[in-house]
Amino acid sequence: MPSLSFPLLDRIGRLRAFRPLGPPGVQSKLPLSWLLAPTPSAIGFALRTTAAALIALVIALWMELDDPQWAAMTVWIVAQGSRGESLSKARWRLVGTGIGVVMSITLISAFNQTAWLFFPALSIWLGLCCGLATLVRNFRSYALVLAGYTTAIIAIGAIPHPENVFMTAMSRATYIVLGIVCESTVAGLFAHNLAETARRNIRDKLRTALSNVSEAVASLLAGDDEALIRSRAMFGPILSINDQIEFSEAEMGPHGHEGDHARAALAAVSVLLSRGLGMTVRLQYVQTDQPIFRETASNVSTFLSSLPNRLNTETGVRGILRDLQLLRAECHQQIVDALTHEIGSAFTLEDEHDQISALLDGRILHNAMDELLGELEQAIREYDASQHFIRGDHFHFRLQSHVDKREAAYNGVRAAVPLSAAGLVWECTAWPTGLGFITFVAIVCGLFATRENPVVATTQFMIGGIWAALVAFFLVFFVLPTQSNYEMLVATLAVPMFAGGLAARNASTALHSAAYTLLLPNFVHPLNQGRVDEVTWFNSTWAILLGVFFAVLIFRAVLPFNSAAERWRMRRTLLRDLRTLASAEPTPMTRDWIGRNIDRFARLIRHAGPTPSPTIEGCLQGTLAAMTIGLNIIRLRALLHRNQIPPAARRAIEIVMKRMSHFTGKYGHTAHAARVATTALRRMEAAEPNISTRIELTRAIAYLIVVSHELDANAVFLDATRPYRAV
């Protein structure tokens, strides 16, 4: 079945976080603009998918298969906006279908003539598949869901004649393979220079991310108060780009590790943005009235502002890296000059403390700037590596995602309960078309049980199904009875299918179109001999629509979606992860911490809608603060592992780590310990004769400043003893 999720970029775009590189397109305000004035890409998608669906339908009719409409339905199921998405979805659909075929034969064989055991077992299997699907991403999740409802489709279809379950399973598998082959063949004819196009897409996406984040950091350095809010919303698009890279890899065919380098570049961009936000904290807490640092910050800001234009050129990367190294060298030189000036100068007793403190603050800021530029350099290098094949490259990179086991359990229950209830209805009523009713209950549950809010999605899906029924009624009763050959059948179905394809490329009608294109071939039900009679058509159509409606009712009654409860669970998981960062062995990797928190950002933004509430705004700010705290905790632990600081400084930092790991509800004591450690390390740094040790102490002070500030500023959000609600 099709991936019915709303594109995350559409939601983020409402927040105006990511700006396109080219001139913005003009959006029509007509309610039917997707039909009356479609985009060229929408026309191309609708044209090729309609052609593939009709070819699959004609071949199935020519082969005299018993349910030829399933071949056309499969084409619309696997068709996606990009070739990579279609290839990935088709691949995982084959995997899910294979699992479903095996499991359907197993269940029918194990529970033949025992419906009171068969339907509970089938429900448990569907629930298990949906629960596991919640824990993975992209079309791997789709494969698990598909395994669940494919089992239901085959097993329920075999109930009247269980001895023929193997033939039923092979029949369904034949439809699916036929549909996938037709869609892949037709889409392949429209795909020119696919590998080159995929590489260009990766380059454009990474360039957009780098450009927007560099401009945001430049604004933060310039003191733009609104830059923090704009920067916050950029994490969602970064996650969406990370998902799209997988599809571009499928389009490239045999390739190296360009996708891994692209994901590493995105992770570095995320850390860069966090560094920029941490820089704003340090600017609040240290003495910034220093001409030398102001000049450095101005140079960096100018460089970051020019980065988008330089990335547009083919030869710009080498020059960017050269200028980056010069800026980092300037930061290093300023740190050395400050140390040399402090060591070689004789301060009077009155101004000694102020002078030494100012020099230390300058080193803290220049060290933070150097690390910020280091993340940018890493992002640029990974961006460059993602643009060409590197012989002998064995680099691998994956971002972790947020895992909510309770949500997975809820999704499993949401899928299992409606299917069990539908089976009970059929058993009690002996409804002649009840098997079709149960089948579509299983399909809808599989499609939408893993949604955060299945009620809204299934309601829109039901509206699309009603439109399919109305169009099919006109075709079945007025058009198809007058036809007797394949050519007229193709001409009749082409226009309504083409309209459904256009609707599929419009965000506001995507869910309606998914139901419309999926159910239209089923409602029309073309046959080689004769046609469906009126009574049969009404009974089967009403059974399908009632199946969708029944699933909507159950979703409203059983574990309905609660955004506040999900935010509470996500926040508790975040705080637990933050606590374990300070003591987990081995030290957690930066990319894992970044990946989980970007995923949390994306979930919160999906909750936010076009106008986020103050509570969700506070959750976004708190999640960003927790991510920044966690990154600095990881850096402090890395500093401790290098073992280049005095024992007294080490003990001060270890006290902070111990406070963090023994967190019992509030972080007030941890913030206090971080401030005490900062003061102690400042004294030690001023008296330390070894320059390399002083540089390490400077880094530790910079990290502790951010930790203590963010703990204090976000004390309400970080209080795990009660749900968070903004005042």
XYZ file of C-alpha atoms in Angstrom, residues 431 433-434 436-438 440 538-548:
18
model
C -22.697 -11.566 6.580
C -19.892 -10.085 2.018
C -18.346 -9.914 5.468
C -14.502 -8.230 2.101
C -15.438 -6.088 5.099
C -12.824 -7.814 7.276
C -10.426 -3.840 4.240
C -23.610 -2.570 -4.097
C -22.932 -5.302 -1.536
C -19.172 -5.413 -2.144
C -18.822 -1.620 -2.331
C -20.774 -1.042 0.864
C -18.742 -3.740 2.603
C -15.480 -1.980 1.714
C -16.719 1.484 2.716
C -18.152 0.120 5.955
C -14.794 -1.524 6.649
C -13.069 1.847 6.444
